[in-house]
Structures are given as structure tokens and as C-alpha cells.
Amino acid sequence: MKVLGISGSLRNARYGAGSEQLAQELQNLSSETALTEFLQSQTRMCVEDVISAGLNDDIPFDQVYENLQSRSGDKGLSNSEAALAAGLWGAIQEGADIEHVGLAPYFPMNGKKRHLKQLKKIIMESDAFLVSGPVYFGDRGSLIQAFIEFISNDSDLKAHCFGKVYAGIAVGAKRNGGQETQLIYQLIDMCNLNMLAVGNSHKTSAQYGGTVMAGDVGTAWSDQYGLETSIGTGKRLAQVALSREACQSLSLKDRAKIGIWLVQDSSDHRGLAKINEWIDEHGRNDVDYQVLDLTHQEIYRCIACDLCPTHHAPADEYACIIKTGKDFFVRHHADLVSVDAILLAAYSPIDRQDVTSVYQQFMERSRYLRRGNYLLGDRLVAPLVITELNANQNLHIRMLTSLIRHHTIVHHPLIAVENEGEIINESFLLDQLDNFAREAIEITKSRLSRDPQHSDTWYNPIGYLISNERNQEDRRQGVLTKVFDEHQVVLTKEKSRRIAAK
Ligand SMILES: Cc1cc2nc3c(=O)[nH]c(=O)nc-3n(C[C@H](O)[C@H](O)[C@H](O)COP(=O)(O)O)c2cc1C
């Protein structure tokens, strides 16, 4: 399984044989300390390069840039390249093969695109994609845009990328520079190309990917936490892609359970009726669709406890402070944690007077599931939104950005567009629904086939001192070990009950 690392900056220093050399250099780094030293020396080489290209010689920067073009491409790393190198190093630690490609030689500053057959070959020979680039105006730069268009406009590439795993890294000059917006837009575009998207790992608390802070040439090495998020992104990408590959020889003995959780609907249950119709008429036999209508359930708002979950507990034990028997989560905890995949569903008409929505309460109350060591983790997820034309609620984007924080795997959003009472893209929607179900089976196999000993996905309470102290105490008392051990026993049993060799 090969992870392709894609650098999207005109400042990139590695290309051609230099890309191959980078892959080899990363293979040879035996520790994170060695990686940091390597990134420091390589990013500094870029500073030396710009100086020797004339930066201090009172010549305009376009002249410096032109001088830089004569570089051999075999040393140095730009900021987003350094972050990518960290991600690729993470992927190697998980056992993936890697390759690096810089986009600048293919999409030059001006003039025609070049050597596209070669780029196509590189993409076609890769199994997972880690894309890193600078933040430009809170979004990606034009090289990554050209890369996305290149895939979108080529049917072979589109077919090859279908179902492949993607993750992103963004490097911006400042905190809040737009790293997250860039990653979110890119995630949506990659999902729309039918790739499966993942974020960074649980160690840096499962967000949208790698986010590094670096402005001037040669500075990315110093953002240690940013590089941690990048390493974690590469690791997560490799884990998901490797386990997906490893489960090809396995089959699922029972049916994958897809939870369809309806969080917004009209008073005449239009959304529920449509969803039931689609399942009845087009559902797959090898999948168990479990529709939960939450819109008439009482969902208490999150009171933002200082300690969430209330205690470290086995997955089947409810651990939120809200205990009233009327509350949806109290009553349905077992249903929520027992699914293999999640479609978060909503009906979104223009006129919202007649709509009941529990979406936001639902999402905020799911905090205890996330902080209870990602009880929905490694599930395939997607929004299923039936939206009236011009309703423009953007629910699918909000759902994606919240769902990925449950350490999940994101599928193409399922969006049905309604106009004058008719769903105008129904066949496209049904294809996506079918694809989601097929992919849910694969992802379930890969989740269950992983060695339970190595599936300790724990929640790291970054930014929460009180939770950290509690965790340390629980670790000392052996509470965390006990919960993990019990979890592994449950997983081992589930694996032998549900997975078989083909
Ligand atoms: C056209 C342009 C737009 C930029 N926009 C942003 C921005 O919106 N937010 C930010 O934090 N940094 C921004 N930057 C800074 C770059 O993201 C930053 O310098 C980054 O480290 C470059 O990575 P590279 O060395 O791999 O090219 C911008 C830089 C350029 C040239």
C-alpha cells in the first residue's frame, strides 16, 4: 500500500530524483527527534538557497525566484513540504510505502501544464493521498486547485481515486490563518471525488488534518505541535488505508448496521417518509438500516461539564451527567454505539417555520461519546440531507466538520435536492446511498480486522487541564488500563463473531 505525498507550493524544493531521495531519507529516520533535526536542517537549506539566489543582493524577488529555478531539486524543504515530510514519516511508522511528488514542475508559474502523463502515472500507482500546501487567502493555492481539476477532468484518474483514502495538511503564516478552512474545503472536494477522508489522529484530538504555523521560508520545523498534527495525519491515513487493504480477504458474517439518525424534519415527516421509501425500495440485503427518528425525542442541551465523560467506562455504559430518563441519549446510548456506519439525516425546506430540528443539541451532546475514547470512531459517516432548492442551510458541511471529530471516516455527502415536491437528483442520490452501504461493509471489516491490541484510540484532552489531571489519576489507579483491557476483550469477541476468511 503506497501513500503518495503531494506538495502544492511554488516554493517546493524537491522534485524528480530529489523526491525519491526524500522518501529514502525519511525511511532512514529512526525517531521523532531525528525527524525534527532533519526538518530543521532541510528547511534552513531553503533559506540558504534564497540567499545564494540573491535575496540579500538588492535584486527584485522575481529575479531571485528565477535564479532558484536552477536548483537541483535534491535538497531542502519548503514549509508545506516539511509538514508533508512529517506526515509521510508518520505513514512509514505505520508500515506504509511512500512516494513524494511536488506539483510545481507540472503546473509551472506560467505557461502550459507539463509532463501530465508522468503525473497521471504516479497517481495511478498510488493507493492513498496526503496533500499538503500553503494557505493562500484562507484556502488552497492554485497548484492544489490544478491538481484537483486534473483528477476531476480525467475519467481514469476519477475511477482510480474512487474509494481511496485522502488526508490533508495546511501550512499558514499565523494562528487562525485559515488552515482549517483550507482543510475543510479540500476535504469536501476530495469527498466529492468519492475519496474517503480522514483527519489527524486521536493523539492530537481528531480534527481536520495537519495544521502548521509558519510564514517565512525555513520556519516550519519550529512548530512542534503543528508537526505532531502532521505526523498524526500521515499515521491515520496509513492506518485506515492499510487496514482497508488487509481486510480484502475477509468477509462479514452478519449484516453491517447503518444507523440513519434523523435530526431535522417537517411536521408531516417528509424526510422520514423519503428515507423509508428509499430503504424499502432500494436498500441492500447485506445491510441492516436502522432508522432512528430523533425529531420527536427530548434532547437536553449540553451543560459543558468540566469533566466529560463523567467517568471512564466501557463502551456500553452511558457516561454523560444528564441522567433523566426522558433524555434521548440516556435511552438510546446502546443503539448509538452499536452501529457500524452513520448517516446523519435531515430534511431542510426553505420554510423553516414548520421544521423540528434537534441537530445542534444532538451534536453537542455527542461530546461524551467523543471524549469517552471515540465511541463512534472508525465508523464510515456521511450527511444525508434532503434539501429544498435554495434552502441553503449548508447542513452537510456542518455535519461533516463535526462528524470527523469523532475520529471517523468521511464519505461523499448524500444530498437530495427537492424542487416543487420532486427530488430532482434521485438516481444520483440512490447510487451514493448504495455506494455508502458497500463501503460501510468494507470499513466495518477493516475496523474489526485490526489487532485489538493496537486499537486503543484514546481521547487526549488537549486544552483541558482538569480532564488531564483526572486522566493522570485514573492512569495511576489503573482505571484507564482496565477500560482498555475490557474494550479489547469486547473487540476480540466481536471480531471472531463477525469476521471470517473468504
Ligand atoms: C498569496 C499568498 C497568500 C497567503 N495567504 C495566507 C493566509 O490566508 N493565511 C496564512 O496564514 N498565511 C498565508 N500566506 C502565507 C503562507 O501560507 C506561508 O508563508 C506558508 O508557510 C508557505 O508555505 P510554503 O513555504 O510551503 O510555500 C499566504 C502567502 C501567499 C504567498
Coordinates of C-alpha atoms and ligand atoms in Angstrom, one line a residue:
M1 CA 0.0 0.0 0.0
K2 CA 1.6 3.2 -1.2
V3 CA 0.9 6.7 0.3
L4 CA 1.5 9.5 -2.2
G5 CA 2.6 12.7 -0.5
I6 CA 1.7 15.7 -2.7
S7 CA 3.3 19.1 -2.2
G8 CA 1.5 22.1 -3.6
S9 CA 3.7 25.2 -3.4
L10 CA 5.9 27.0 -5.9
R11 CA 8.4 27.3 -3.1
N12 CA 8.8 23.5 -3.1
A13 CA 12.5 22.4 -3.2
R14 CA 12.2 18.7 -4.0
Y15 CA 11.3 17.2 -7.4
G16 CA 12.4 14.4 -9.7
A17 CA 15.2 12.4 -8.2
G18 CA 15.1 14.7 -5.2
S19 CA 11.6 13.4 -4.4
E20 CA 12.9 9.8 -4.5
Q21 CA 15.8 10.9 -2.3
L22 CA 13.4 12.5 0.2
A23 CA 11.4 9.2 0.5
Q24 CA 14.7 7.4 1.2
E25 CA 15.8 10.0 3.7
L26 CA 12.6 9.7 5.6
Q27 CA 12.8 5.9 5.7
N28 CA 16.2 6.3 7.4
L29 CA 14.9 8.5 10.3
S30 CA 14.6 6.2 13.3
S31 CA 13.0 8.6 15.8
E32 CA 10.9 11.7 16.1
T33 CA 14.0 13.6 17.4
A34 CA 15.8 12.6 14.2
L35 CA 12.8 13.8 12.1
T36 CA 12.8 17.2 13.9
E37 CA 16.6 17.6 13.3
F38 CA 16.1 16.6 9.6
L39 CA 13.3 19.1 9.1
Q40 CA 15.3 21.8 10.8
S41 CA 18.3 21.3 8.6
Q42 CA 16.3 20.9 5.4
T43 CA 14.1 24.0 5.9
R44 CA 17.2 26.0 6.7
M45 CA 18.7 24.9 3.4
C46 CA 15.9 26.7 1.7
V47 CA 16.9 29.9 3.5
E48 CA 20.5 29.4 2.3
D49 CA 19.2 28.7 -1.2
V50 CA 17.2 32.0 -1.4
I51 CA 20.2 33.9 0.0
S52 CA 22.6 32.4 -2.6
A53 CA 19.9 33.1 -5.3
G54 CA 20.5 36.8 -4.4
L55 CA 18.0 37.7 -1.7
N56 CA 20.5 40.0 0.0
D57 CA 21.9 41.3 -3.2
D58 CA 19.4 44.1 -3.8
I59 CA 17.8 42.3 -6.7
P60 CA 14.0 42.0 -7.1
F61 CA 12.4 38.8 -5.8
D62 CA 11.2 37.7 -9.3
Q63 CA 14.9 37.6 -10.2
V64 CA 15.7 35.6 -7.0
Y65 CA 12.9 33.2 -7.9
E66 CA 14.2 32.7 -11.4
N67 CA 17.7 32.0 -10.0
L68 CA 16.1 29.4 -7.7
Q69 CA 14.8 27.5 -10.7
S70 CA 18.3 26.3 -11.4
R71 CA 18.3 24.3 -8.1
S72 CA 18.9 20.6 -8.5
G73 CA 15.7 19.6 -6.5
D74 CA 17.6 17.2 -4.3
K75 CA 17.8 19.2 -1.0
G76 CA 15.8 21.5 1.2
L77 CA 12.1 21.6 2.1
S78 CA 9.6 24.4 1.9
N79 CA 7.3 24.9 4.8
S80 CA 4.4 22.9 3.5
E81 CA 6.9 20.3 2.2
A82 CA 8.4 19.9 5.6
A83 CA 4.9 19.4 7.1
L84 CA 4.3 16.8 4.4
A85 CA 7.6 15.1 5.2
A86 CA 6.4 14.8 8.8
G87 CA 3.1 13.2 7.6
L88 CA 4.9 10.8 5.3
W89 CA 7.3 9.9 8.2
G90 CA 4.1 9.1 10.2
A91 CA 2.8 6.9 7.4
I92 CA 6.1 5.0 7.3
Q93 CA 5.9 4.3 11.0
E94 CA 2.6 2.5 10.4
G95 CA 4.2 0.3 7.7
A96 CA 3.2 2.1 4.5
D97 CA 5.3 2.6 1.5
I98 CA 5.6 6.2 0.5
E99 CA 6.3 8.4 -2.6
H100 CA 6.6 12.1 -2.9
V101 CA 5.6 14.4 -5.7
G102 CA 5.9 18.2 -5.9
L103 CA 3.2 19.8 -8.2
A104 CA 5.3 22.8 -9.3
P105 CA 7.1 21.1 -12.2
Y106 CA 3.7 20.0 -13.6
F107 CA 1.8 23.3 -13.1
P108 CA 4.5 25.9 -13.5
M109 CA 4.2 29.6 -12.6
N110 CA 3.2 30.5 -16.1
G111 CA 2.8 28.8 -19.4
K112 CA 1.4 25.4 -20.2
K113 CA 1.0 22.4 -17.8
R114 CA 3.8 19.9 -18.4
H115 CA 4.5 16.2 -18.1
L116 CA 1.0 15.3 -17.2
K117 CA 1.3 11.7 -18.4
Q118 CA 4.0 11.3 -15.8
L119 CA 1.9 12.8 -13.0
K120 CA -1.0 10.6 -14.0
K121 CA 1.2 7.5 -13.8
I122 CA 2.3 8.5 -10.3
I123 CA -1.3 9.0 -9.1
M124 CA -2.5 5.7 -10.8
E125 CA 0.3 3.8 -8.9
S126 CA -0.7 5.2 -5.5
D127 CA -3.3 3.9 -3.0
A128 CA -3.7 6.8 -0.6
F129 CA -3.2 10.6 -0.9
L130 CA -1.7 13.0 1.6
V131 CA -2.0 16.5 0.2
S132 CA 0.0 19.4 1.8
G133 CA 0.1 23.0 0.7
P134 CA 0.3 26.6 1.9
V135 CA -2.7 28.5 3.0
Y136 CA -3.5 31.2 0.5
F137 CA -6.4 33.5 1.4
G138 CA -7.8 31.0 3.8
D139 CA -7.9 28.4 1.1
R140 CA -5.6 26.3 -1.0
G141 CA -3.2 27.7 -3.5
S142 CA -3.6 27.3 -7.3
L143 CA -1.3 24.3 -7.5
I144 CA -3.6 22.1 -5.4
Q145 CA -6.5 23.6 -7.3
A146 CA -4.9 22.5 -10.6
F147 CA -4.3 19.0 -9.0
I148 CA -8.0 18.7 -8.1
E149 CA -9.1 19.8 -11.5
F150 CA -6.6 17.4 -13.1
I151 CA -8.3 14.5 -11.4
S152 CA -11.8 15.8 -12.0
N153 CA -11.2 16.1 -15.7
D154 CA -9.7 12.6 -16.3
S155 CA -12.0 9.6 -16.2
D156 CA -9.2 7.1 -15.4
L157 CA -8.0 9.2 -12.5
K158 CA -11.5 9.7 -11.2
A159 CA -12.1 5.9 -11.4
H160 CA -8.8 5.2 -9.7
C161 CA -9.4 7.7 -6.9
F162 CA -12.9 6.3 -6.1
G163 CA -12.8 4.9 -2.6
K164 CA -9.2 5.8 -2.0
V165 CA -8.3 7.4 1.3
Y166 CA -7.3 11.0 1.5
A167 CA -6.0 13.4 4.2
G168 CA -4.7 17.0 4.2
I169 CA -2.1 19.2 5.8
A170 CA -2.2 23.0 5.6
V171 CA 0.5 25.5 6.5
G172 CA -0.2 29.2 7.1
A173 CA 1.8 32.1 8.5
K174 CA -0.3 32.6 11.6
R175 CA -2.7 31.0 14.1
N176 CA -6.2 31.3 12.5
G177 CA -4.5 31.9 9.2
G178 CA -7.1 29.7 7.5
Q179 CA -5.5 26.2 7.9
E180 CA -8.9 24.8 9.0
T181 CA -10.9 26.5 6.3
Q182 CA -8.4 25.2 3.7
L183 CA -8.6 21.7 5.0
I184 CA -12.4 21.7 5.2
Y185 CA -12.9 22.9 1.6
Q186 CA -10.4 20.4 0.4
L187 CA -12.0 17.6 2.4
I188 CA -15.3 18.3 0.8
D189 CA -13.8 18.4 -2.7
M190 CA -12.0 15.1 -2.2
C191 CA -15.1 13.5 -0.8
N192 CA -17.0 14.8 -3.8
L193 CA -14.4 13.0 -5.9
N194 CA -15.5 9.9 -4.0
M195 CA -12.4 9.6 -1.9
L196 CA -12.8 8.7 1.8
A197 CA -11.4 11.4 4.0
V198 CA -9.7 11.2 7.4
G199 CA -8.3 13.9 9.7
N200 CA -5.4 13.8 12.2
S201 CA -5.1 11.1 14.8
H202 CA -6.6 10.9 18.3
K203 CA -3.2 11.9 19.8
T204 CA -3.8 15.5 18.6
S205 CA -7.6 15.1 19.2
A206 CA -9.0 14.2 15.7
Q207 CA -9.5 17.4 13.8
Y208 CA -9.4 18.2 10.1
G209 CA -5.8 17.2 9.4
G210 CA -2.3 18.7 9.9
T211 CA -2.2 22.4 10.7
V212 CA 1.2 24.1 10.8
M213 CA 2.1 27.7 11.6
A214 CA 5.0 29.0 9.5
G215 CA 5.4 32.2 7.4
D216 CA 8.9 32.9 6.3
V217 CA 11.0 30.3 4.4
G218 CA 12.7 27.9 6.8
T219 CA 10.4 28.2 9.8
A220 CA 8.1 25.2 9.7
W221 CA 10.4 23.0 11.7
S222 CA 9.8 25.1 14.9
D223 CA 6.1 24.5 15.2
Q224 CA 6.4 21.3 17.1
Y225 CA 2.7 20.8 17.8
G226 CA 1.8 21.5 14.1
L227 CA 4.3 18.9 13.1
E228 CA 2.6 16.5 15.6
T229 CA -0.7 17.1 13.9
S230 CA 1.0 16.3 10.5
I231 CA 2.6 13.2 11.8
G232 CA -0.7 12.1 13.2
T233 CA -2.4 12.8 9.9
G234 CA 0.0 10.6 8.0
K235 CA -0.4 7.9 10.6
R236 CA -4.1 8.0 10.5
L237 CA -4.2 7.9 6.7
A238 CA -1.9 4.9 6.6
Q239 CA -3.7 3.0 9.3
V240 CA -7.1 3.4 7.5
A241 CA -5.7 2.6 4.1
L242 CA -3.6 -0.4 5.3
S243 CA -6.4 -2.0 7.3
R244 CA -8.8 -1.4 4.3
E245 CA -6.3 -3.3 2.1
A246 CA -5.7 -6.1 4.7
C247 CA -9.5 -6.9 5.0
Q248 CA -9.9 -7.6 1.3
S249 CA -9.5 -11.3 2.0
L250 CA -12.2 -11.3 4.8
S251 CA -15.9 -11.3 4.8
L252 CA -18.5 -10.1 7.2
K253 CA -20.6 -12.9 8.7
D254 CA -23.6 -10.7 9.6
R255 CA -25.0 -7.5 8.1
A256 CA -23.4 -4.2 8.6
K257 CA -25.5 -1.9 10.7
I258 CA -26.1 1.6 9.2
G259 CA -27.6 4.0 11.7
I260 CA -29.7 6.6 10.0
W261 CA -30.2 9.3 12.6
L262 CA -32.8 11.8 11.5
V263 CA -32.2 15.1 13.3
Q264 CA -34.4 17.5 11.4
D265 CA -37.8 17.1 9.7
S266 CA -41.0 18.8 8.8
S267 CA -44.2 18.2 10.8
D268 CA -45.6 16.0 8.1
H269 CA -42.4 13.8 8.3
R270 CA -41.4 14.3 4.7
G271 CA -37.8 13.5 5.4
L272 CA -38.7 10.3 7.3
A273 CA -41.1 9.2 4.5
K274 CA -38.5 9.7 1.8
I275 CA -35.7 7.8 3.7
N276 CA -38.1 4.9 4.5
E277 CA -39.1 4.8 0.8
W278 CA -35.5 4.7 -0.4
I279 CA -34.6 1.9 2.0
D280 CA -37.7 -0.2 1.3
E281 CA -37.3 0.1 -2.5
H282 CA -33.5 0.3 -2.9
G283 CA -31.9 -0.9 0.3
R284 CA -29.3 -3.7 0.1
N285 CA -29.9 -7.1 1.6
D286 CA -26.4 -7.3 3.1
V287 CA -27.0 -4.2 5.2
D288 CA -29.2 -3.6 8.2
Y289 CA -30.6 0.0 8.0
Q290 CA -31.7 1.3 11.4
V291 CA -33.6 4.5 11.2
L292 CA -33.9 6.5 14.4
D293 CA -36.2 9.5 14.2
L294 CA -34.8 11.9 16.8
T295 CA -37.0 14.8 15.9
H296 CA -39.7 14.0 18.5
Q297 CA -37.3 13.0 21.1
E298 CA -36.3 15.1 24.0
I299 CA -32.6 16.0 23.8
Y300 CA -31.3 18.0 26.7
R301 CA -28.7 20.6 25.9
C302 CA -25.1 20.0 26.9
I303 CA -24.2 21.8 30.1
A304 CA -20.5 21.8 29.3
C305 CA -19.2 19.8 32.2
D306 CA -15.6 20.3 33.4
L307 CA -15.2 16.5 33.3
C308 CA -16.7 14.8 30.3
P309 CA -17.4 11.9 30.2
T310 CA -18.4 11.6 33.9
H311 CA -16.1 8.6 34.3
H312 CA -14.1 6.3 32.1
A313 CA -16.4 3.5 31.3
P314 CA -16.9 0.5 28.9
A315 CA -18.5 1.4 25.6
D316 CA -21.9 0.1 26.5
E317 CA -22.1 2.2 29.7
Y318 CA -23.7 5.7 29.4
A319 CA -21.3 8.3 30.9
C320 CA -22.9 11.7 30.5
I321 CA -24.0 13.8 33.5
I322 CA -27.6 14.2 32.2
K323 CA -29.4 11.3 33.7
T324 CA -33.1 12.0 33.3
G325 CA -35.0 9.0 31.8
K326 CA -36.7 11.4 29.3
D327 CA -33.4 12.2 27.5
F328 CA -32.7 10.6 24.1
F329 CA -29.1 9.8 24.9
V330 CA -30.0 8.1 28.2
R331 CA -32.5 5.9 26.4
H332 CA -30.6 5.2 23.2
H333 CA -26.9 5.1 24.2
A334 CA -26.7 1.4 23.3
D335 CA -28.3 2.0 19.8
L336 CA -25.8 4.7 19.1
V337 CA -22.6 2.9 20.0
S338 CA -23.6 -0.4 18.3
V339 CA -23.7 0.9 14.7
D340 CA -21.1 0.2 12.0
A341 CA -21.7 3.4 10.0
I342 CA -23.7 6.6 10.4
L343 CA -25.9 8.6 8.1
L344 CA -26.8 11.8 9.9
A345 CA -30.0 12.8 8.2
A346 CA -32.0 16.0 7.9
Y347 CA -34.9 17.4 5.8
S348 CA -34.2 21.1 5.0
P349 CA -37.0 23.1 3.4
I350 CA -36.9 26.8 2.6
D351 CA -39.7 27.5 5.1
R352 CA -38.4 26.5 8.4
Q353 CA -41.4 27.5 10.5
D354 CA -42.7 24.0 10.2
V355 CA -39.5 22.2 10.9
T356 CA -38.3 20.5 14.1
S357 CA -34.6 20.3 14.4
V358 CA -32.6 18.7 17.2
Y359 CA -29.4 18.7 15.2
Q360 CA -27.4 21.1 17.3
Q361 CA -28.4 19.6 20.6
F362 CA -27.6 16.2 19.2
M363 CA -24.2 17.2 18.1
E364 CA -23.2 19.0 21.3
R365 CA -24.5 16.1 23.4
S366 CA -22.4 13.6 21.4
R367 CA -19.4 15.1 23.3
Y368 CA -19.3 12.3 25.9
L369 CA -19.1 9.7 23.0
R370 CA -16.1 11.5 21.6
R371 CA -14.4 12.1 24.9
G372 CA -15.1 8.6 26.0
N373 CA -12.3 7.5 23.7
Y374 CA -14.2 7.9 20.4
L375 CA -17.0 5.5 20.8
L376 CA -18.2 6.3 17.2
G377 CA -14.6 6.1 16.0
D378 CA -13.6 4.4 12.7
R379 CA -17.2 4.3 11.5
L380 CA -18.0 5.4 8.0
V381 CA -20.0 8.6 8.2
A382 CA -21.9 10.9 5.8
P383 CA -24.6 13.6 5.9
L384 CA -27.9 12.6 4.3
V385 CA -29.6 15.9 3.6
I386 CA -32.8 16.3 1.7
T387 CA -32.7 20.0 0.8
E388 CA -35.2 22.1 -1.0
L389 CA -33.6 24.0 -3.8
N390 CA -32.5 27.4 -2.4
A391 CA -32.8 26.3 1.3
N392 CA -29.0 26.9 1.6
Q393 CA -28.7 25.7 5.1
N394 CA -25.2 24.2 4.5
L395 CA -26.1 21.4 6.9
H396 CA -24.0 18.9 5.1
I397 CA -20.8 20.9 5.6
R398 CA -21.5 21.5 9.3
M399 CA -22.3 17.8 9.8
L400 CA -19.1 16.8 8.1
T401 CA -16.9 19.1 10.1
S402 CA -18.5 17.9 13.4
L403 CA -18.6 14.2 12.5
I404 CA -14.9 13.9 11.5
R405 CA -14.1 15.0 15.1
H406 CA -15.4 11.7 16.2
H407 CA -12.3 10.1 14.6
T408 CA -14.5 8.8 11.7
I409 CA -14.0 8.1 8.0
V410 CA -15.9 10.6 5.8
H411 CA -17.8 9.5 2.7
H412 CA -19.2 11.7 -0.1
P413 CA -22.2 13.7 1.4
L414 CA -25.6 12.3 0.3
I415 CA -27.6 15.4 -0.8
A416 CA -31.1 15.1 -2.4
V417 CA -32.3 18.2 -3.9
E418 CA -36.1 18.8 -3.9
N419 CA -37.8 21.2 -6.3
E420 CA -41.6 21.7 -6.3
G421 CA -42.0 18.5 -4.3
E422 CA -39.8 16.3 -6.6
I423 CA -36.3 15.0 -5.8
I424 CA -34.5 16.1 -8.9
N425 CA -31.3 14.1 -8.5
E426 CA -32.8 10.9 -7.1
S427 CA -30.8 8.4 -9.2
F428 CA -27.5 10.1 -8.3
L429 CA -28.6 10.0 -4.6
L430 CA -29.5 6.3 -4.8
D431 CA -26.2 5.5 -6.3
Q432 CA -24.5 7.3 -3.5
L433 CA -26.7 5.5 -0.9
D434 CA -25.7 2.2 -2.4
N435 CA -22.1 3.1 -2.5
F436 CA -22.2 4.2 1.1
A437 CA -23.7 0.8 2.1
R438 CA -21.0 -1.1 0.2
E439 CA -18.3 1.0 1.7
A440 CA -19.8 0.6 5.1
I441 CA -19.3 -3.2 4.8
E442 CA -15.6 -2.7 3.9
I443 CA -14.9 -0.2 6.6
T444 CA -16.6 -2.4 9.2
K445 CA -14.4 -5.3 8.1
S446 CA -11.3 -3.2 8.3
R447 CA -12.3 -1.8 11.8
L448 CA -12.9 -5.3 13.1
S449 CA -9.9 -6.9 11.4
R450 CA -7.4 -4.6 13.2
D451 CA -5.5 -6.2 16.0
P452 CA -7.5 -5.3 19.1
Q453 CA -4.2 -4.9 21.0
H454 CA -3.4 -1.9 18.7
S455 CA -6.8 -0.3 18.7
D456 CA -6.5 1.8 21.8
T457 CA -7.9 5.1 20.4
W458 CA -7.9 7.3 23.4
Y459 CA -9.1 10.9 23.8
N460 CA -6.4 13.3 24.6
P461 CA -7.9 16.3 26.4
I462 CA -5.8 19.0 24.7
G463 CA -6.6 22.4 26.3
Y464 CA -8.4 20.9 29.3
L465 CA -6.2 20.9 32.5
I466 CA -8.9 19.4 34.8
S467 CA -9.6 16.5 32.4
N468 CA -5.8 15.9 32.1
E469 CA -5.4 15.7 35.9
R470 CA -8.3 13.3 36.1
N471 CA -6.8 11.1 33.4
Q472 CA -3.4 11.1 35.1
E473 CA -5.1 10.0 38.3
D474 CA -7.1 7.3 36.5
R475 CA -3.9 6.1 34.9
R476 CA -2.2 5.8 38.2
Q477 CA -5.2 3.9 39.7
G478 CA -5.3 1.6 36.7
V479 CA -8.8 2.7 35.7
L480 CA -7.8 3.5 32.1
T481 CA -5.9 0.2 31.6
K482 CA -8.9 -1.6 32.9
V483 CA -11.3 0.1 30.5
F484 CA -8.9 -0.5 27.5
D485 CA -8.4 -4.2 28.5
E486 CA -12.2 -4.7 28.7
H487 CA -12.6 -2.9 25.4
Q488 CA -10.1 -5.2 23.8
V489 CA -11.9 -8.3 25.1
V490 CA -15.2 -7.0 23.6
L491 CA -13.5 -6.2 20.3
T492 CA -11.8 -9.6 20.1
K493 CA -15.2 -11.3 20.7
E494 CA -16.9 -9.1 18.1
K495 CA -14.1 -9.8 15.6
S496 CA -14.5 -13.6 16.0
R497 CA -18.3 -13.4 15.9
R498 CA -18.5 -11.2 12.8
I499 CA -15.4 -11.7 10.6
A500 CA -14.4 -14.8 8.6
A501 CA -11.8 -15.6 5.9
K502 CA -13.4 -15.5 2.4
Ligands
LIG1 C1 -0.6 34.7 -2.0 C2 -0.4 34.3 -0.5 C3 -1.5 34.2 0.3 C4 -1.3 33.8 1.6 N1 -2.4 33.7 2.5 C5 -2.2 33.3 3.7 C6 -3.4 33.2 4.6 O1 -4.5 33.4 4.2 N2 -3.2 32.8 5.9 C7 -1.9 32.5 6.3 O2 -1.8 32.1 7.5 N3 -0.8 32.6 5.5 C8 -1.0 33.0 4.2 N4 0.1 33.0 3.4 C9 1.5 32.6 3.9 C10 1.8 31.1 3.5 O3 0.8 30.3 3.7 C11 3.1 30.7 4.3 O4 4.1 31.5 4.1 C12 3.5 29.2 4.1 O5 4.5 28.9 5.1 C13 4.0 28.9 2.8 O6 4.4 27.6 2.7 P1 5.5 27.1 1.6 O7 6.8 27.6 2.1 O8 5.4 25.6 1.5 O9 5.1 27.8 0.3 C14 0.0 33.5 2.1 C15 1.1 33.5 1.2 C16 0.9 33.9 -0.1 C17 2.1 34.0 -1.0

